[in-house]
XYZ file of C-alpha atoms in Angstrom:
672
model
C 107.841 69.167 110.641
C 105.545 70.038 108.782
C 102.725 73.045 109.849
C 98.958 71.195 108.849
C 96.989 73.562 107.153
C 94.618 74.951 109.929
C 97.503 75.581 111.865
C 98.620 77.655 108.922
C 95.428 79.460 108.324
C 95.088 80.676 112.293
C 98.553 81.624 111.998
C 97.480 83.676 108.970
C 94.407 85.280 110.777
C 96.578 85.863 113.958
C 98.904 87.715 111.072
C 96.443 89.996 109.895
C 95.204 90.479 113.800
C 97.902 92.586 114.330
C 98.558 96.838 113.301
C 100.339 96.972 109.839
C 103.503 97.344 110.335
C 106.724 95.339 111.001
C 105.536 92.550 113.612
C 102.688 92.233 110.639
C 105.241 92.140 108.255
C 107.505 89.264 110.291
C 104.244 87.292 110.849
C 103.181 87.199 107.432
C 106.909 86.264 106.141
C 106.898 83.436 109.412
C 103.580 82.215 106.963
C 105.288 81.855 103.977
C 108.110 79.779 105.363
C 105.914 77.280 106.922
C 103.592 77.020 104.190
C 106.866 76.551 101.878
C 108.180 74.097 104.434
C 105.181 71.847 104.710
C 105.071 71.836 100.649
C 102.197 73.676 100.812
C 102.196 75.382 97.384
C 98.499 76.147 97.088
C 98.334 77.686 100.808
C 101.760 79.034 100.077
C 100.110 81.311 97.053
C 96.530 81.867 98.580
C 98.378 83.361 101.652
C 100.812 85.760 99.362
C 98.274 87.026 96.892
C 95.926 88.173 99.834
C 99.274 89.437 101.140
C 100.227 91.285 97.997
C 97.706 94.394 97.994
C 98.498 95.320 101.765
C 101.741 95.607 101.317
C 102.000 97.776 98.513
C 99.470 100.048 99.879
C 101.486 99.817 103.102
C 104.978 100.693 101.265
C 106.634 97.290 101.889
C 107.388 97.392 97.672
C 110.281 94.672 98.285
C 107.859 91.889 100.326
C 105.410 92.687 97.772
C 107.752 92.179 95.049
C 109.207 88.579 96.388
C 105.562 87.473 96.718
C 104.304 88.837 93.512
C 107.090 86.898 91.700
C 106.427 83.743 94.062
C 103.384 83.878 92.646
C 103.612 84.713 88.836
C 106.269 81.951 88.866
C 103.737 79.346 90.804
C 100.982 80.309 88.215
C 103.062 79.836 85.619
C 104.606 76.004 86.658
C 101.547 75.013 88.443
C 98.272 76.573 86.864
C 95.978 73.743 88.757
C 96.390 75.580 91.761
C 95.446 79.070 90.182
C 91.823 79.980 89.273
C 90.690 82.642 86.408
C 90.659 85.092 88.990
C 93.815 84.652 89.634
C 94.562 85.400 86.599
C 92.968 88.740 86.324
C 94.932 89.907 89.603
C 98.221 89.208 88.552
C 98.040 91.223 85.471
C 96.270 93.739 87.794
C 98.896 93.700 90.302
C 101.936 93.927 87.473
C 101.049 97.418 87.054
C 102.419 97.935 90.751
C 105.361 95.945 90.949
C 106.827 97.732 87.112
C 106.344 100.994 89.127
C 107.703 99.755 92.293
C 110.639 97.914 90.544
C 111.875 100.704 88.833
C 112.476 102.445 92.219
C 115.109 100.426 93.375
C 118.374 100.890 92.177
C 119.991 97.664 92.528
C 117.311 96.226 90.240
C 119.382 95.685 86.637
C 117.508 97.818 84.059
C 117.624 94.882 81.692
C 115.023 92.917 84.272
C 113.158 96.225 85.028
C 112.199 96.426 81.354
C 112.086 93.169 80.605
C 109.404 92.952 83.303
C 107.440 95.525 80.969
C 108.219 92.832 77.947
C 106.547 90.348 79.927
C 103.836 91.932 81.054
C 103.104 93.453 77.655
C 103.174 89.867 76.260
C 100.842 88.501 78.926
C 98.189 91.043 78.464
C 98.075 90.012 74.678
C 97.931 86.477 75.225
C 94.844 87.042 77.321
C 93.168 89.471 74.804
C 93.658 92.543 76.928
C 94.234 95.828 75.902
C 97.502 98.023 76.196
C 96.005 100.735 77.387
C 97.440 99.882 81.069
C 100.782 98.673 79.320
C 101.446 102.071 77.457
C 100.964 103.343 80.225
C 103.345 102.369 82.807
C 105.878 102.221 79.607
C 105.880 105.866 79.751
C 106.040 105.992 83.884
C 109.410 104.037 83.211
C 110.424 106.015 79.814
C 110.079 109.178 82.408
C 112.336 107.492 85.553
C 114.701 107.303 82.970
C 114.536 110.851 81.528
C 113.422 109.488 78.407
C 111.064 112.509 78.444
C 110.319 112.657 74.407
C 109.768 108.747 74.613
C 107.272 109.256 77.652
C 105.544 111.574 75.236
C 105.472 109.060 72.680
C 103.967 106.087 75.040
C 101.511 108.327 76.331
C 99.901 109.523 73.357
C 99.831 105.993 72.808
C 97.705 105.194 75.799
C 95.448 108.340 74.782
C 93.889 106.039 71.657
C 94.418 103.084 72.820
C 90.862 100.993 74.665
C 90.520 101.120 77.914
C 89.165 98.077 79.383
C 88.798 96.300 82.590
C 92.547 96.683 83.733
C 93.003 99.666 83.081
C 93.551 102.512 86.034
C 90.875 104.449 87.163
C 90.042 107.897 85.304
C 92.138 110.077 87.654
C 95.391 107.209 88.089
C 95.273 107.420 84.120
C 96.347 110.890 83.562
C 98.718 111.138 86.841
C 101.337 109.928 85.209
C 100.927 111.958 82.207
C 101.017 115.119 84.387
C 104.254 114.380 86.049
C 105.799 113.650 82.397
C 104.329 116.836 81.339
C 105.272 118.949 84.266
C 109.172 117.507 83.962
C 108.944 119.219 80.747
C 107.670 121.727 82.733
C 105.228 122.235 79.961
C 103.062 123.340 83.394
C 100.020 125.054 81.565
C 99.192 122.231 79.570
C 99.863 119.976 82.690
C 96.977 121.900 84.295
C 95.084 121.796 81.464
C 95.419 117.485 81.575
C 95.147 117.080 85.226
C 92.317 119.733 86.912
C 89.561 117.683 85.759
C 90.930 114.512 87.808
C 91.379 116.569 91.356
C 87.997 115.270 93.351
C 88.536 111.546 93.412
C 88.532 108.584 91.732
C 90.363 105.813 93.757
C 92.750 104.764 96.988
C 95.312 106.617 95.482
C 93.066 110.133 94.229
C 93.378 112.816 94.683
C 96.285 113.064 96.148
C 98.470 111.539 94.151
C 97.377 114.247 91.291
C 97.057 117.314 93.539
C 100.259 116.221 94.835
C 101.997 116.126 90.785
C 100.291 119.637 90.486
C 100.917 121.632 92.856
C 104.239 122.975 90.712
C 102.503 122.926 87.922
C 99.564 125.559 89.503
C 102.857 127.113 91.581
C 103.904 128.035 88.182
C 101.296 129.064 85.981
C 99.885 131.791 89.240
C 97.008 129.449 90.012
C 97.633 129.922 94.009
C 94.554 129.726 95.561
C 94.298 126.469 93.365
C 98.110 125.089 94.560
C 96.846 126.485 98.682
C 93.515 123.797 98.824
C 95.468 121.528 95.948
C 98.716 121.257 98.659
C 96.201 121.042 101.840
C 93.794 118.302 100.755
C 96.845 116.291 99.168
C 98.804 116.658 102.709
C 95.279 115.662 104.772
C 95.446 111.929 102.739
C 99.015 111.289 102.848
C 100.516 112.260 105.930
C 99.926 108.494 107.972
C 101.424 106.781 105.098
C 104.438 105.607 104.116
C 103.590 104.768 100.842
C 102.876 108.320 100.005
C 106.606 108.693 100.773
C 107.602 110.221 97.512
C 104.683 112.514 97.072
C 105.491 114.104 100.652
C 108.814 115.268 98.986
C 106.703 116.461 96.179
C 105.071 118.488 99.083
C 107.687 119.684 100.506
C 109.544 120.941 97.184
C 106.426 123.117 96.507
C 106.784 124.027 100.078
C 110.360 124.950 99.755
C 109.478 126.873 96.525
C 106.537 128.934 97.593
C 107.821 130.993 101.150
C 106.656 128.025 103.705
C 109.485 126.913 104.490
C 108.637 127.560 108.621
C 105.414 125.818 107.923
C 107.283 122.534 106.195
C 110.022 122.481 108.949
C 107.532 120.340 111.036
C 106.551 117.921 108.132
C 109.940 117.195 107.803
C 110.560 116.827 111.170
C 107.186 113.638 111.258
C 108.524 111.846 108.705
C 112.200 111.761 109.166
C 111.980 108.951 110.899
C 110.208 107.095 107.681
C 114.024 107.458 106.072
C 115.046 104.533 108.500
C 112.714 101.774 106.538
C 111.416 104.137 102.970
C 108.698 102.471 101.069
C 111.862 102.141 98.024
C 114.975 104.048 97.624
C 113.266 106.491 95.199
C 110.511 107.463 97.511
C 113.993 108.175 100.166
C 115.106 110.455 97.296
C 112.257 112.720 96.496
C 111.947 113.041 100.104
C 115.927 113.631 101.063
C 115.879 115.995 98.103
C 112.457 117.808 99.183
C 113.586 118.398 102.498
C 117.509 119.250 102.266
C 115.344 122.036 99.583
C 112.939 123.516 102.904
C 116.312 123.326 105.297
C 118.219 125.194 102.869
C 115.620 128.180 102.663
C 115.128 127.915 106.505
C 119.089 128.428 106.735
C 119.459 131.129 104.247
C 116.264 132.693 106.583
C 118.938 132.963 109.407
C 117.574 129.292 111.415
C 120.518 127.400 110.477
C 120.740 126.733 114.078
C 117.009 125.881 114.907
C 116.456 122.750 116.426
C 115.592 119.871 114.626
C 113.504 116.626 116.878
C 114.494 113.463 115.851
C 113.765 110.024 116.370
C 114.312 106.735 115.071
C 111.672 105.287 113.223
C 110.784 102.174 116.095
C 110.976 105.052 118.583
C 113.856 103.443 120.949
C 116.396 106.449 120.153
C 115.331 110.388 120.103
C 117.971 113.057 119.345
C 118.337 117.099 118.780
C 120.147 118.319 116.239
C 120.021 121.292 113.860
C 118.096 122.507 110.491
C 122.195 123.041 109.065
C 123.066 119.268 110.360
C 120.282 117.911 109.060
C 120.441 119.397 105.877
C 123.830 118.520 105.181
C 122.626 114.916 106.104
C 119.922 114.670 103.820
C 121.946 116.570 100.661
C 124.691 113.665 101.321
C 121.685 110.697 101.305
C 119.906 112.628 97.920
C 123.178 112.791 96.104
C 124.305 108.813 97.090
C 120.585 107.552 95.926
C 120.474 109.924 92.877
C 124.398 108.333 91.924
C 122.975 104.718 92.238
C 119.915 105.176 90.034
C 122.251 107.335 87.574
C 124.624 104.452 87.195
C 121.654 101.750 87.044
C 119.846 103.948 84.197
C 123.140 104.272 82.715
C 122.531 108.047 82.519
C 122.812 111.710 84.597
C 119.410 112.340 84.443
C 118.175 112.190 88.008
C 121.661 113.485 89.580
C 120.572 116.482 86.869
C 116.888 116.662 88.490
C 118.358 115.981 92.193
C 120.748 119.074 92.271
C 118.148 121.201 90.584
C 115.777 120.384 92.782
C 118.304 121.250 96.541
C 119.581 124.722 94.706
C 116.057 125.815 93.071
C 114.867 129.100 93.903
C 111.411 130.455 95.314
C 108.572 130.408 92.545
C 106.315 133.167 94.579
C 107.933 135.091 97.538
C 105.200 133.666 99.939
C 102.050 131.665 99.867
C 99.459 132.132 102.629
C 98.821 128.146 103.319
C 96.997 128.369 106.606
C 94.861 130.396 108.607
C 97.949 131.147 111.576
C 100.257 132.101 108.137
C 97.750 134.327 106.533
C 95.989 132.604 104.818
C 91.883 134.257 105.115
C 89.638 132.873 107.109
C 86.254 131.477 105.676
C 83.120 133.843 106.042
C 81.505 131.819 109.099
C 80.130 133.318 111.856
C 82.843 134.430 114.282
C 85.413 134.789 111.643
C 86.172 138.237 112.782
C 86.926 137.652 116.264
C 88.714 134.608 114.904
C 90.699 137.117 112.418
C 91.859 139.252 115.191
C 93.081 136.433 117.690
C 95.486 135.621 114.540
C 96.557 139.529 114.047
C 97.059 138.950 117.829
C 99.193 135.779 117.583
C 101.648 137.987 115.142
C 101.718 140.466 117.574
C 102.748 139.098 120.788
C 105.579 136.740 118.840
C 106.829 140.245 116.978
C 106.830 141.116 120.371
C 109.051 138.010 121.430
C 106.107 136.312 123.938
C 106.458 133.112 122.721
C 103.820 131.698 125.760
C 101.157 134.665 125.278
C 101.614 134.106 120.898
C 101.440 129.900 122.253
C 98.461 130.020 124.031
C 96.156 132.530 121.328
C 97.177 129.804 118.650
C 95.411 127.344 120.663
C 92.321 130.120 121.394
C 92.399 130.387 117.803
C 92.008 126.767 117.072
C 89.279 126.007 119.557
C 87.754 129.437 117.266
C 87.822 127.395 114.402
C 86.404 124.432 115.730
C 83.731 126.405 117.266
C 83.041 127.588 113.873
C 83.156 124.015 111.883
C 86.328 124.675 109.909
C 87.463 121.043 110.693
C 90.913 120.959 108.759
C 91.955 124.785 109.470
C 91.403 124.077 113.168
C 93.568 120.559 113.177
C 96.481 122.503 111.792
C 96.256 125.530 114.074
C 96.067 122.485 116.949
C 99.069 120.907 115.312
C 101.002 123.840 115.163
C 100.045 125.356 118.988
C 100.447 121.761 120.518
C 104.506 122.619 119.176
C 104.256 126.469 120.067
C 103.367 125.431 123.451
C 105.962 121.909 123.855
C 108.373 124.760 122.884
C 107.794 127.479 125.448
C 107.520 124.849 128.297
C 103.613 125.017 128.873
C 102.530 121.591 130.020
C 99.228 122.368 130.865
C 97.946 124.296 127.760
C 100.113 121.240 125.398
C 97.688 118.583 127.349
C 94.810 120.684 126.409
C 96.064 121.089 122.686
C 96.841 117.192 122.297
C 93.289 116.792 123.989
C 91.613 119.191 121.572
C 93.669 117.458 118.813
C 92.087 113.905 119.454
C 89.052 115.281 118.963
C 89.633 116.921 115.780
C 90.818 113.806 114.613
C 88.033 111.854 115.154
C 86.627 113.287 112.922
C 88.698 111.458 110.166
C 88.897 107.257 109.770
C 92.680 108.087 108.629
C 94.074 108.886 111.709
C 94.060 105.762 114.386
C 97.542 105.982 114.728
C 97.712 109.495 115.627
C 94.963 108.724 117.446
C 96.802 106.420 119.475
C 99.835 108.248 119.734
C 98.181 111.769 121.685
C 95.939 109.456 123.870
C 99.319 107.512 125.443
C 100.997 111.014 125.935
C 98.036 112.488 127.447
C 97.923 109.728 129.655
C 101.590 110.434 130.673
C 101.235 113.542 131.215
C 102.184 114.901 134.823
C 99.876 117.045 135.090
C 95.945 117.233 134.471
C 94.226 120.421 133.394
C 91.218 120.427 135.605
C 89.131 121.760 132.832
C 89.252 118.226 130.830
C 87.704 115.200 131.395
C 88.825 112.689 133.738
C 91.730 110.388 131.751
C 89.595 107.426 132.309
C 86.963 109.116 130.273
C 89.047 110.458 127.301
C 90.955 106.594 126.837
C 87.119 105.049 127.267
C 86.257 107.328 124.405
C 89.391 107.870 121.694
C 88.993 103.841 122.445
C 85.757 103.911 119.658
C 87.785 104.912 117.037
C 90.526 102.893 116.997
C 90.809 99.421 115.552
C 88.804 96.912 117.267
C 92.393 95.123 118.925
C 93.522 98.752 120.352
C 89.928 100.011 120.903
C 89.882 97.046 123.778
C 93.181 96.876 124.987
C 92.165 101.148 125.391
C 88.781 100.190 126.891
C 90.425 97.774 129.679
C 93.314 100.340 130.759
C 89.652 102.879 131.293
C 88.904 100.028 133.161
C 91.383 100.032 135.265
C 91.654 103.277 135.529
C 87.323 103.431 136.865
C 88.630 100.762 139.676
C 91.243 102.440 140.786
C 88.417 105.966 140.968
C 85.963 103.681 142.819
C 83.274 103.544 139.846
C 82.497 99.968 139.395
C 79.529 100.962 137.059
C 81.645 102.342 134.818
C 84.446 99.975 135.272
C 82.059 97.168 133.933
C 80.924 99.391 131.169
C 84.330 99.127 129.658
C 85.129 95.601 130.441
C 81.739 94.807 128.486
C 82.167 96.907 125.564
C 85.695 94.901 125.110
C 84.091 91.558 124.873
C 84.152 89.928 121.267
C 81.457 91.318 119.128
C 78.693 89.362 118.465
C 79.607 88.310 115.232
C 83.500 87.887 115.700
C 84.962 84.187 115.349
C 86.948 84.381 118.764
C 86.086 83.476 121.795
C 86.282 86.012 125.221
C 89.237 86.745 127.398
C 88.351 84.739 130.628
C 89.662 87.402 133.419
C 87.638 89.113 131.204
C 84.590 87.541 131.217
C 85.579 86.454 135.132
C 86.136 90.159 135.913
C 82.630 90.941 134.802
C 80.964 88.093 135.704
C 82.085 89.552 139.753
C 81.017 93.501 138.777
C 77.450 91.676 137.873
C 76.617 89.433 140.781
C 77.852 92.409 142.831
C 74.977 94.387 141.316
C 77.203 97.268 139.189
C 75.874 96.215 136.306
C 72.608 97.923 136.153
C 69.166 95.151 135.165
C 68.761 96.595 131.943
C 72.130 96.241 130.754
C 72.417 92.480 132.024
C 70.564 91.022 128.883
C 73.073 93.003 126.834
C 75.728 91.689 128.820
C 75.059 87.849 129.186
C 74.530 87.471 125.921
C 77.431 88.658 124.937
C 79.268 86.095 126.553
C 77.369 82.519 126.358
C 74.310 83.347 124.093
C 75.636 83.500 120.191
C 73.154 81.121 119.084
C 70.805 82.562 119.722
C 71.452 85.463 117.925
C 70.742 83.980 114.618
C 67.132 83.874 115.151
C 67.268 87.556 116.621
C 68.982 88.693 113.692
C 66.655 87.930 110.875
C 64.389 90.262 111.142
C 67.198 93.028 111.596
C 69.026 91.137 108.535
C 65.799 90.583 106.042
C 66.099 95.094 106.302
C 69.760 95.321 105.376
C 70.982 92.742 104.196
C 72.179 92.606 100.697
C 72.067 88.439 100.468
C 69.173 86.163 101.288
C 69.463 85.031 105.205
C 70.433 81.866 104.952
C 73.608 82.508 103.746
C 74.707 85.192 107.022
C 72.981 82.000 109.064
C 75.580 79.602 107.423
C 78.488 82.043 108.092
C 77.255 82.414 111.514
C 77.491 78.644 111.214
C 80.452 78.384 110.404
C 81.643 80.489 113.356
C 79.635 78.022 115.878
C 81.242 75.570 114.905
C 78.716 73.733 112.399
C 79.662 73.485 109.231
C 77.467 70.380 108.412
C 74.156 73.105 108.862
C 76.302 75.982 106.857
C 76.562 73.750 104.646
C 72.922 72.273 103.945
C 72.189 75.711 104.166
C 74.139 77.522 101.838
C 74.543 74.321 98.933
C 70.459 75.185 97.811
C 71.870 78.897 97.014
C 74.749 77.349 94.467
C 72.606 78.401 91.232
C 71.241 81.454 92.386
C 70.819 83.744 89.252
C 72.591 86.606 91.449
C 75.984 86.110 90.235
C 77.013 87.678 94.341
C 75.064 85.508 95.959
C 76.030 82.415 94.160
C 79.969 83.371 94.183
C 79.211 83.848 97.737
C 77.723 80.271 98.150
C 80.324 78.572 96.873
C 82.586 80.218 98.944
C 80.235 79.115 101.665
C 80.174 75.150 100.970
C 83.712 74.945 100.284
C 84.682 76.186 103.679
C 82.273 73.949 105.331
C 83.566 71.118 103.560
C 86.927 71.757 104.443
C 86.066 72.466 107.786
C 84.123 68.831 107.605
C 87.607 66.792 107.001
C 86.889 66.882 103.769
C 89.277 68.841 101.878
C 89.567 67.282 98.418
C 85.981 67.512 97.836
C 86.640 71.349 98.533
C 89.377 71.936 96.502
C 87.088 70.026 93.254
C 84.419 72.677 93.897
C 86.991 75.620 93.975
C 88.503 74.195 90.861
C 84.717 73.835 88.853
C 83.374 77.154 90.410
C 86.887 79.040 90.652
C 86.659 80.093 93.824
C 89.306 81.031 96.598
C 87.946 79.899 100.212
C 90.487 82.039 101.960
C 90.107 85.963 101.381
C 86.239 86.011 99.370
C 84.940 86.648 103.525
C 87.473 87.275 105.806
C 88.331 90.891 104.399
C 86.668 93.849 103.389
C 83.753 92.115 101.649
C 83.222 89.669 104.921
C 78.842 89.177 105.212
C 79.029 89.700 108.796
C 80.791 93.126 108.814
C 78.791 94.116 106.687
C 75.846 94.349 109.540
C 75.417 97.661 111.201
C 77.675 97.756 114.206
C 74.956 98.189 117.508
C 73.690 96.238 120.368
C 70.053 95.619 119.565
C 71.389 94.034 116.402
């Protein structure tokens, strides 16, 4: 039995409602299978094209390769299913694929180099510059150990014209810097890379900074090295897409006297070896971590414990520094041998052996406040420095508990001085020390502080969610902290929507148990779908909230907002017009049409959007085409929708429901 397209679209929407991880990837795989079984290549193409970027940037390289290969074959076999935008997007993504495919030793060298030739052919056929092709030929040559060849390709890249398919200004020289570092040309690497260490795109500046770390170290630029390491790791620590760069950061720690600082980094990312982004990323991490652990063993810490867990969290155990070092050395050598067998040389094996045996470049470069890095000249800095000295004295005296508690004091002092990055590093170290000393109540306080600090960044959702779970499971609750329900409620607003709702409902349950119905109602109200969401509220949640309203537990002033969230979405269209005219980048009828579509009124949405299809503004007419196509399909007029899409080169599936969603541009404020 085949799956109708509306059901396929529902499955796809539900897949993206899951957080990034194995559940989402399995759901996407199911969508692709059902589309193929339904003999719906148009939907299969759109769904896979939408997924490739998500898969790539989440470290799911094998799935990205499979999806891209399917789309490229469909693009060649059935061009009538594609648009000019698809052609451009495939050529852009080809760069990712060429970079990824070399990271799998099971992919033959002929296929890897053949992809480069095919990429060049397609770029030339489209009249594009070969700038990006030369860049990626250089990346592949370096991977194969052909450093002279890589240098020649980067020379070609530097003289080629950049165009719309070229990488950003910082990404272009990042591979060149990696080549110069591999060749030992450290001064030149800094000269090429230093102008591009402040940003660029989603991959920068952490890629450039990670590639520059060893160059900074070898050229004596120790302050740049310490600052660069901090900035890079802050950006890469939460994504297995960056496992390769984490390996570079570990190599830097192992060669700058920071083995003890690197140990928790090794512990944090070891589980990712269960499901690495690629074998090459696993090779880079395993060899960098093994270097750190070897240096620790040489300093007398071979028997120190390493807390281990499986990637899915179902198994936990403890090994030692020495045991884990031996395990990672075996893995690194095995992977290097597989790459050498594929590449037909011994370059990767020699490179990895050199890393495993590498000596420090400098004796000890302080990276953190607790490690001796100078404290910024801010109010209270002298008192904080005195606390840091006290930590060292207590540690030297063997007072683990006193040292751990003082570390937490340092973290609070740095927080109070708005030294956010230093405060996070110190609080993380304090939490580990307090756990190790068995100071359960103080460790709960450290976790609460970390939740507060992580909230300042949009990159730490997973860390916040995990810490809140640990806080809720804590056997004791320090009286100085807010109630557990308040912690749940407060943290929920920095999580993604679904996880935030789950946290608020947990908070509502705790408020009910504590006899605080007003707070319970507040959490339930804020768990309703936002006014611009296209799905209904959970009936049980509505029933529970209605009972609280009937019992008078919701202040009268709040009732209009609550009831509006439950039953007055239609009236929202009129209410929004004034606000949208102030903030919207698009004419109000487009916003109104989008809302009407979500209310199940596609004929009215079409009538509003059609007059704007001929607008002079490219963004307006493109959005109008998409809205009309979606309105036609919602009215069971798919043939007209397909014809419109083909005429204007639009894609109804991903232009409005992703990061450029019209409605998501509305400020998320109850006044709107």
